[in-house]
Amino acid sequence: MRIGVLALQGAFIEHEKSLRSLGCETVQVRKREQLENIDGLIIPGGESTTIGKLMNDFDIADPIKALAEQGMPVFGTCAGLIVLARDIVNSTQPRLGLMNITARRNAFGRQVDSFETDLQIEGLGPEPFRAVFIRAPYIEEVGDGVEVLATVDGKIVFAREKNFMAAAFHPELTDDTRVHRLFINFCKTFHNLR
Amino acid sequence: MAEQGTWKVKKGLAEMLKGGVIMDVTTPEQAKIAEEAGACAVMALERVPADIRAAGGVARMADPTIIKRILDAVTIPVMAKCRIGHFVEAQILESLGVDYIDESEVLTPADEQFHVDKNAFKVPFVCGARNLGEALRRIGEGAAMIRTKGEPGTGDVVEAVRHMRMVMSEIRKLQNLPEEELMTAAKEMGAPYNLVVEVAKLGRLPVVNFAAGGIATPADAALMMQLGCDGIFVGSGIFKSGDPAKRAKAIVAATTHYNDPQVLAEVSKDLGEPMVGINISTLADVDRMQERGW
């Protein structure tokens, strides 16, 4: 299994560590050539405006969209969720827009409002997942075909649609690898198709 | 149960800034230019270091009005500086809602012996360091992010290079020491023993480590990244140059593609005048900001 991690800006090394601990090979993606032969792509946490602009400036937004259309799994965490959203409240920033969701940025407040909490995640069993939220967004609205996997105080923080997953929290900052395993399972299906 | 202000949350924001550029700004307009250029955060100031240096006198925390206006102007994180040891300036900045506080040698120190007890705050802190001992003392006090001090407001990268090389070389030395020598190493560098043990094990600082102080060009930023830092602060280098928007964008691209000389050559073209620098060797000892902090 060979999974790409978009390495334009943000916490890409942490995702690589989580993936490697599960036996995956990882590739840092900064240019379009690096998208070749990957079974899935993670868009990490960071600044969504920075990541969006660099994606356009270095012409990798379109190749990612093309691969996503072919079924390549894409998982966005925090900034990555925003980049995946079709609509972003009060923003015209560059994005991939692959998921039928509306994201609200900095939705829980500024850094002093950042928090960690126990999440019940659909499909991960009864054991709660310790989730870290940093200046996090949430999903304000979901369209058809989007499955909600977790909420905090009624706000959607984890969702899935076709070959896409988006989380408002940072599974790469904790040692619990269950969320990464969930994504790797999608990637396996795509890998076998390829 | 939801918990705020935890170590994970404080350190976590710095993790999200990695591979990015944090730019000094003095107005909401500059903050917008920085955001538009792809800055991952801005540092809200009343004056950039080069102007603080030129003005002389006592440099203090910025006017809350300026900080508020910058907080309202952009969606990216906003940092602000307090004086070394001035915990009340830090309290004020926390109440304003800034996302990170820089307890900074760029401002005139308020305490010649003690730094702020950063563990007492919910907002995270970044601090400057010239060597490993200094970095670990700051982390011991609660800093969730470290940067080199460099020599601010000069446009001369030599001190940032010195400090980054120093920290990296001291980490490599620790990694090679047998367990029983670590206590003496901790004593000699004046650092908390538990952090020395952690660094020896990790082979890096336990928090994110940025470069700062004198970075003025895309090549400077890439140099610091290749030396092993996690991201870049640019102070006077952008808004004291001829074409700030273009230079800011180029430094952002150079920080991402720091290992790709072709991209670096491309983004370094036609940037206009860089900031007028001050050669470090002509700077009197009393004017060196990096000597501030203990």
PDB file of C-alpha atoms in Angstrom, chain A:
ATOM      1  CA  MET A   1       0.000   0.000   0.000  1.00  0.00           C
ATOM      2  CA  ARG A   2       1.427   3.358  -1.078  1.00  0.00           C
ATOM      3  CA  ILE A   3      -0.324   6.462   0.213  1.00  0.00           C
ATOM      4  CA  GLY A   4       0.449  10.051  -0.747  1.00  0.00           C
ATOM      5  CA  VAL A   5       0.374  12.883   1.772  1.00  0.00           C
ATOM      6  CA  LEU A   6       0.004  16.386   0.353  1.00  0.00           C
ATOM      7  CA  ALA A   7       3.150  18.109   1.648  1.00  0.00           C
ATOM      8  CA  LEU A   8       2.648  21.728   0.613  1.00  0.00           C
ATOM      9  CA  GLN A   9       2.274  22.950   4.190  1.00  0.00           C
ATOM     10  CA  GLY A  10       1.096  21.614   7.551  1.00  0.00           C
ATOM     11  CA  ALA A  11       1.356  18.450   9.631  1.00  0.00           C
ATOM     12  CA  PHE A  12       2.150  16.003   6.831  1.00  0.00           C
ATOM     13  CA  ILE A  13       4.975  14.225   8.684  1.00  0.00           C
ATOM     14  CA  GLU A  14       2.594  13.193  11.487  1.00  0.00           C
ATOM     15  CA  HIS A  15       0.271  11.539   8.958  1.00  0.00           C
ATOM     16  CA  GLU A  16       3.230   9.735   7.423  1.00  0.00           C
ATOM     17  CA  LYS A  17       4.207   8.422  10.868  1.00  0.00           C
ATOM     18  CA  SER A  18       0.693   7.110  11.515  1.00  0.00           C
ATOM     19  CA  LEU A  19       0.545   5.460   8.073  1.00  0.00           C
ATOM     20  CA  ARG A  20       3.999   3.907   8.401  1.00  0.00           C
ATOM     21  CA  SER A  21       3.150   2.491  11.819  1.00  0.00           C
ATOM     22  CA  LEU A  22       0.399   0.601   9.975  1.00  0.00           C
ATOM     23  CA  GLY A  23       2.810  -0.778   7.398  1.00  0.00           C
ATOM     24  CA  CYS A  24       2.086   1.667   4.537  1.00  0.00           C
ATOM     25  CA  GLU A  25       4.652   3.234   2.283  1.00  0.00           C
ATOM     26  CA  THR A  26       4.207   7.035   2.120  1.00  0.00           C
ATOM     27  CA  VAL A  27       5.006   9.676  -0.508  1.00  0.00           C
ATOM     28  CA  GLN A  28       5.239  13.421   0.091  1.00  0.00           C
ATOM     29  CA  VAL A  29       3.301  15.119  -2.686  1.00  0.00           C
ATOM     30  CA  ARG A  30       4.444  18.597  -3.731  1.00  0.00           C
ATOM     31  CA  LYS A  31       4.302  18.191  -7.517  1.00  0.00           C
ATOM     32  CA  ARG A  32       2.008  16.383  -9.908  1.00  0.00           C
ATOM     33  CA  GLU A  33       4.572  13.681 -10.790  1.00  0.00           C
ATOM     34  CA  GLN A  34       4.446  12.536  -7.173  1.00  0.00           C
ATOM     35  CA  LEU A  35       0.779  11.596  -7.576  1.00  0.00           C
ATOM     36  CA  GLU A  36       1.721   8.642  -9.776  1.00  0.00           C
ATOM     37  CA  ASN A  37       1.108   5.146  -8.406  1.00  0.00           C
ATOM     38  CA  ILE A  38      -0.527   6.053  -5.128  1.00  0.00           C
ATOM     39  CA  ASP A  39      -3.462   4.156  -3.624  1.00  0.00           C
ATOM     40  CA  GLY A  40      -4.869   7.136  -1.759  1.00  0.00           C
ATOM     41  CA  LEU A  41      -4.132  10.716  -0.714  1.00  0.00           C
ATOM     42  CA  ILE A  42      -4.282  12.511   2.628  1.00  0.00           C
ATOM     43  CA  ILE A  43      -4.684  16.281   2.780  1.00  0.00           C
ATOM     44  CA  PRO A  44      -3.280  17.190   6.199  1.00  0.00           C
ATOM     45  CA  GLY A  45      -4.032  19.883   8.729  1.00  0.00           C
ATOM     46  CA  GLY A  46      -2.362  23.217   8.172  1.00  0.00           C
ATOM     47  CA  GLU A  47      -3.676  26.497   6.818  1.00  0.00           C
ATOM     48  CA  SER A  48      -6.349  25.836   4.217  1.00  0.00           C
ATOM     49  CA  THR A  49      -5.740  29.165   2.435  1.00  0.00           C
ATOM     50  CA  THR A  50      -2.009  28.398   2.128  1.00  0.00           C
ATOM     51  CA  ILE A  51      -2.570  24.832   0.942  1.00  0.00           C
ATOM     52  CA  GLY A  52      -5.273  25.904  -1.560  1.00  0.00           C
ATOM     53  CA  LYS A  53      -3.122  28.625  -3.122  1.00  0.00           C
ATOM     54  CA  LEU A  54      -0.041  26.402  -3.411  1.00  0.00           C
ATOM     55  CA  MET A  55      -2.170  23.667  -4.983  1.00  0.00           C
ATOM     56  CA  ASN A  56      -3.225  26.073  -7.720  1.00  0.00           C
ATOM     57  CA  ASP A  57       0.180  27.740  -8.162  1.00  0.00           C
ATOM     58  CA  PHE A  58       1.920  24.398  -8.664  1.00  0.00           C
ATOM     59  CA  ASP A  59      -0.848  22.861 -10.817  1.00  0.00           C
ATOM     60  CA  ILE A  60      -1.747  19.878  -8.701  1.00  0.00           C
ATOM     61  CA  ALA A  61      -5.418  20.648  -7.982  1.00  0.00           C
ATOM     62  CA  ASP A  62      -6.597  19.392 -11.395  1.00  0.00           C
ATOM     63  CA  PRO A  63      -4.567  16.150 -11.382  1.00  0.00           C
ATOM     64  CA  ILE A  64      -5.874  15.371  -7.875  1.00  0.00           C
ATOM     65  CA  LYS A  65      -9.459  15.979  -9.060  1.00  0.00           C
ATOM     66  CA  ALA A  66      -8.902  13.709 -12.063  1.00  0.00           C
ATOM     67  CA  LEU A  67      -7.597  10.869  -9.864  1.00  0.00           C
ATOM     68  CA  ALA A  68     -10.449  11.391  -7.394  1.00  0.00           C
ATOM     69  CA  GLU A  69     -12.939  10.982 -10.252  1.00  0.00           C
ATOM     70  CA  GLN A  70     -11.318   7.632 -11.038  1.00  0.00           C
ATOM     71  CA  GLY A  71     -12.036   6.536  -7.474  1.00  0.00           C
ATOM     72  CA  MET A  72      -8.798   7.330  -5.648  1.00  0.00           C
ATOM     73  CA  PRO A  73      -9.633   7.696  -1.928  1.00  0.00           C
ATOM     74  CA  VAL A  74      -8.931  11.153  -0.467  1.00  0.00           C
ATOM     75  CA  PHE A  75      -8.967  11.920   3.260  1.00  0.00           C
ATOM     76  CA  GLY A  76      -8.854  15.523   4.507  1.00  0.00           C
ATOM     77  CA  THR A  77      -8.185  16.440   8.140  1.00  0.00           C
ATOM     78  CA  CYS A  78      -9.012  19.921   9.475  1.00  0.00           C
ATOM     79  CA  ALA A  79      -7.628  22.197   6.720  1.00  0.00           C
ATOM     80  CA  GLY A  80      -7.994  19.157   4.458  1.00  0.00           C
ATOM     81  CA  LEU A  81     -11.733  19.027   5.253  1.00  0.00           C
ATOM     82  CA  ILE A  82     -12.045  22.659   4.137  1.00  0.00           C
ATOM     83  CA  VAL A  83     -10.096  21.983   0.935  1.00  0.00           C
ATOM     84  CA  LEU A  84     -12.424  19.030   0.158  1.00  0.00           C
ATOM     85  CA  ALA A  85     -15.640  21.001   0.749  1.00  0.00           C
ATOM     86  CA  ARG A  86     -17.700  22.203  -2.182  1.00  0.00           C
ATOM     87  CA  ASP A  87     -18.915  25.230  -0.202  1.00  0.00           C
ATOM     88  CA  ILE A  88     -17.053  27.244   2.430  1.00  0.00           C
ATOM     89  CA  VAL A  89     -19.028  29.782   4.479  1.00  0.00           C
ATOM     90  CA  ASN A  90     -17.853  33.384   3.826  1.00  0.00           C
ATOM     91  CA  SER A  91     -14.921  32.372   1.659  1.00  0.00           C
ATOM     92  CA  THR A  92     -13.884  32.284  -1.974  1.00  0.00           C
ATOM     93  CA  GLN A  93     -10.547  30.590  -1.252  1.00  0.00           C
ATOM     94  CA  PRO A  94      -9.207  27.955  -3.693  1.00  0.00           C
ATOM     95  CA  ARG A  95     -10.400  24.398  -2.975  1.00  0.00           C
ATOM     96  CA  LEU A  96     -10.855  20.954  -4.533  1.00  0.00           C
ATOM     97  CA  GLY A  97     -14.591  20.985  -3.830  1.00  0.00           C
ATOM     98  CA  LEU A  98     -14.879  17.193  -4.111  1.00  0.00           C
ATOM     99  CA  MET A  99     -17.367  16.634  -1.281  1.00  0.00           C
ATOM    100  CA  ASN A 100     -20.979  17.659  -1.176  1.00  0.00           C
ATOM    101  CA  ILE A 101     -20.568  19.511   2.146  1.00  0.00           C
ATOM    102  CA  THR A 102     -20.545  23.085   3.464  1.00  0.00           C
ATOM    103  CA  ALA A 103     -17.611  23.813   5.770  1.00  0.00           C
ATOM    104  CA  ARG A 104     -17.431  26.603   8.318  1.00  0.00           C
ATOM    105  CA  ARG A 105     -13.883  27.680   9.153  1.00  0.00           C
ATOM    106  CA  ASN A 106     -12.617  28.350  12.713  1.00  0.00           C
ATOM    107  CA  ALA A 107     -16.102  27.259  13.689  1.00  0.00           C
ATOM    108  CA  PHE A 108     -15.330  26.523  17.337  1.00  0.00           C
ATOM    109  CA  GLY A 109     -13.448  29.816  17.844  1.00  0.00           C
ATOM    110  CA  ARG A 110      -9.825  30.911  18.075  1.00  0.00           C
ATOM    111  CA  GLN A 111      -6.854  29.000  19.542  1.00  0.00           C
ATOM    112  CA  VAL A 112      -7.884  29.538  23.202  1.00  0.00           C
ATOM    113  CA  ASP A 113     -11.107  27.672  22.314  1.00  0.00           C
ATOM    114  CA  SER A 114      -9.218  24.707  20.794  1.00  0.00           C
ATOM    115  CA  PHE A 115      -9.932  21.495  22.686  1.00  0.00           C
ATOM    116  CA  GLU A 116      -9.638  17.737  22.910  1.00  0.00           C
ATOM    117  CA  THR A 117     -12.585  15.484  23.624  1.00  0.00           C
ATOM    118  CA  ASP A 118     -13.842  11.897  23.436  1.00  0.00           C
ATOM    119  CA  LEU A 119     -15.710  11.137  20.207  1.00  0.00           C
ATOM    120  CA  GLN A 120     -18.072   8.307  19.374  1.00  0.00           C
ATOM    121  CA  ILE A 121     -17.254   7.414  15.785  1.00  0.00           C
ATOM    122  CA  GLU A 122     -19.585   5.378  13.597  1.00  0.00           C
ATOM    123  CA  GLY A 123     -17.961   2.082  12.695  1.00  0.00           C
ATOM    124  CA  LEU A 124     -15.130   2.243  15.238  1.00  0.00           C
ATOM    125  CA  GLY A 125     -16.924   0.390  18.015  1.00  0.00           C
ATOM    126  CA  PRO A 126     -17.875   1.526  21.527  1.00  0.00           C
ATOM    127  CA  GLU A 127     -14.379   2.663  22.573  1.00  0.00           C
ATOM    128  CA  PRO A 128     -14.320   6.516  22.250  1.00  0.00           C
ATOM    129  CA  PHE A 129     -11.685   8.219  20.096  1.00  0.00           C
ATOM    130  CA  ARG A 130      -9.668  11.006  21.777  1.00  0.00           C
ATOM    131  CA  ALA A 131      -9.941  13.773  19.167  1.00  0.00           C
ATOM    132  CA  VAL A 132      -7.865  16.967  19.047  1.00  0.00           C
ATOM    133  CA  PHE A 133      -9.583  20.047  17.566  1.00  0.00           C
ATOM    134  CA  ILE A 134      -7.331  23.009  16.711  1.00  0.00           C
ATOM    135  CA  ARG A 135      -9.027  26.169  15.412  1.00  0.00           C
ATOM    136  CA  ALA A 136     -11.199  23.515  13.851  1.00  0.00           C
ATOM    137  CA  PRO A 137     -13.916  23.783  11.224  1.00  0.00           C
ATOM    138  CA  TYR A 138     -17.146  21.822  11.270  1.00  0.00           C
ATOM    139  CA  ILE A 139     -19.507  20.705   8.553  1.00  0.00           C
ATOM    140  CA  GLU A 140     -22.523  22.970   8.594  1.00  0.00           C
ATOM    141  CA  GLU A 141     -24.521  21.135   5.930  1.00  0.00           C
ATOM    142  CA  VAL A 142     -24.271  17.857   4.100  1.00  0.00           C
ATOM    143  CA  GLY A 143     -25.793  17.091   0.708  1.00  0.00           C
ATOM    144  CA  ASP A 144     -27.112  13.830  -0.708  1.00  0.00           C
ATOM    145  CA  GLY A 145     -24.933  10.788  -0.351  1.00  0.00           C
ATOM    146  CA  VAL A 146     -22.917  12.074   2.625  1.00  0.00           C
ATOM    147  CA  GLU A 147     -22.745   9.810   5.649  1.00  0.00           C
ATOM    148  CA  VAL A 148     -22.171  11.496   9.030  1.00  0.00           C
ATOM    149  CA  LEU A 149     -19.649   9.538  11.136  1.00  0.00           C
ATOM    150  CA  ALA A 150     -19.295  11.737  14.241  1.00  0.00           C
ATOM    151  CA  THR A 151     -20.622  14.906  15.867  1.00  0.00           C
ATOM    152  CA  VAL A 152     -19.637  17.228  18.751  1.00  0.00           C
ATOM    153  CA  ASP A 153     -22.558  19.020  20.421  1.00  0.00           C
ATOM    154  CA  GLY A 154     -24.642  18.369  17.330  1.00  0.00           C
ATOM    155  CA  LYS A 155     -21.980  19.748  14.923  1.00  0.00           C
ATOM    156  CA  ILE A 156     -20.761  17.369  12.228  1.00  0.00           C
ATOM    157  CA  VAL A 157     -17.025  16.719  12.580  1.00  0.00           C
ATOM    158  CA  PHE A 158     -16.488  13.549  10.560  1.00  0.00           C
ATOM    159  CA  ALA A 159     -18.176  12.497   7.315  1.00  0.00           C
ATOM    160  CA  ARG A 160     -17.788  10.222   4.347  1.00  0.00           C
ATOM    161  CA  GLU A 161     -19.043  10.366   0.776  1.00  0.00           C
ATOM    162  CA  LYS A 162     -18.094   7.862  -1.952  1.00  0.00           C
ATOM    163  CA  ASN A 163     -14.269   7.624  -1.889  1.00  0.00           C
ATOM    164  CA  PHE A 164     -13.850  10.731   0.294  1.00  0.00           C
ATOM    165  CA  MET A 165     -13.504  11.201   4.054  1.00  0.00           C
ATOM    166  CA  ALA A 166     -13.265  14.459   5.974  1.00  0.00           C
ATOM    167  CA  ALA A 167     -12.479  14.985   9.665  1.00  0.00           C
ATOM    168  CA  ALA A 168     -12.438  18.299  11.546  1.00  0.00           C
ATOM    169  CA  PHE A 169     -10.003  16.837  14.102  1.00  0.00           C
ATOM    170  CA  HIS A 170      -6.439  15.515  13.943  1.00  0.00           C
ATOM    171  CA  PRO A 171      -6.130  11.725  14.135  1.00  0.00           C
ATOM    172  CA  GLU A 172      -2.428  12.175  13.248  1.00  0.00           C
ATOM    173  CA  LEU A 173      -1.748  13.885  16.608  1.00  0.00           C
ATOM    174  CA  THR A 174      -2.772  10.895  18.740  1.00  0.00           C
ATOM    175  CA  ASP A 175      -1.502   7.316  18.958  1.00  0.00           C
ATOM    176  CA  ASP A 176      -4.929   5.799  18.252  1.00  0.00           C
ATOM    177  CA  THR A 177      -4.666   4.621  14.633  1.00  0.00           C
ATOM    178  CA  ARG A 178      -8.253   3.460  14.131  1.00  0.00           C
ATOM    179  CA  VAL A 179      -9.218   6.372  11.865  1.00  0.00           C
ATOM    180  CA  HIS A 180      -6.147   5.850   9.675  1.00  0.00           C
ATOM    181  CA  ARG A 181      -7.006   2.154   9.481  1.00  0.00           C
ATOM    182  CA  LEU A 182     -10.486   3.071   8.289  1.00  0.00           C
ATOM    183  CA  PHE A 183      -8.939   5.093   5.464  1.00  0.00           C
ATOM    184  CA  ILE A 184      -6.420   2.398   4.574  1.00  0.00           C
ATOM    185  CA  ASN A 185      -9.329  -0.016   4.131  1.00  0.00           C
ATOM    186  CA  PHE A 186     -10.779   2.286   1.437  1.00  0.00           C
ATOM    187  CA  CYS A 187      -7.376   2.457  -0.181  1.00  0.00           C
ATOM    188  CA  LYS A 188      -7.144  -1.340  -0.286  1.00  0.00           C
ATOM    189  CA  THR A 189     -10.305  -1.513  -2.369  1.00  0.00           C
ATOM    190  CA  PHE A 190      -8.921   1.057  -4.804  1.00  0.00           C
ATOM    191  CA  HIS A 191      -5.529  -0.688  -4.856  1.00  0.00           C
ATOM    192  CA  ASN A 192      -7.187  -3.967  -5.883  1.00  0.00           C
ATOM    193  CA  LEU A 193      -9.139  -2.196  -8.635  1.00  0.00           C
ATOM    194  CA  ARG A 194      -6.027  -0.567 -10.049  1.00  0.00           C
TER     195      ARG A 194
END
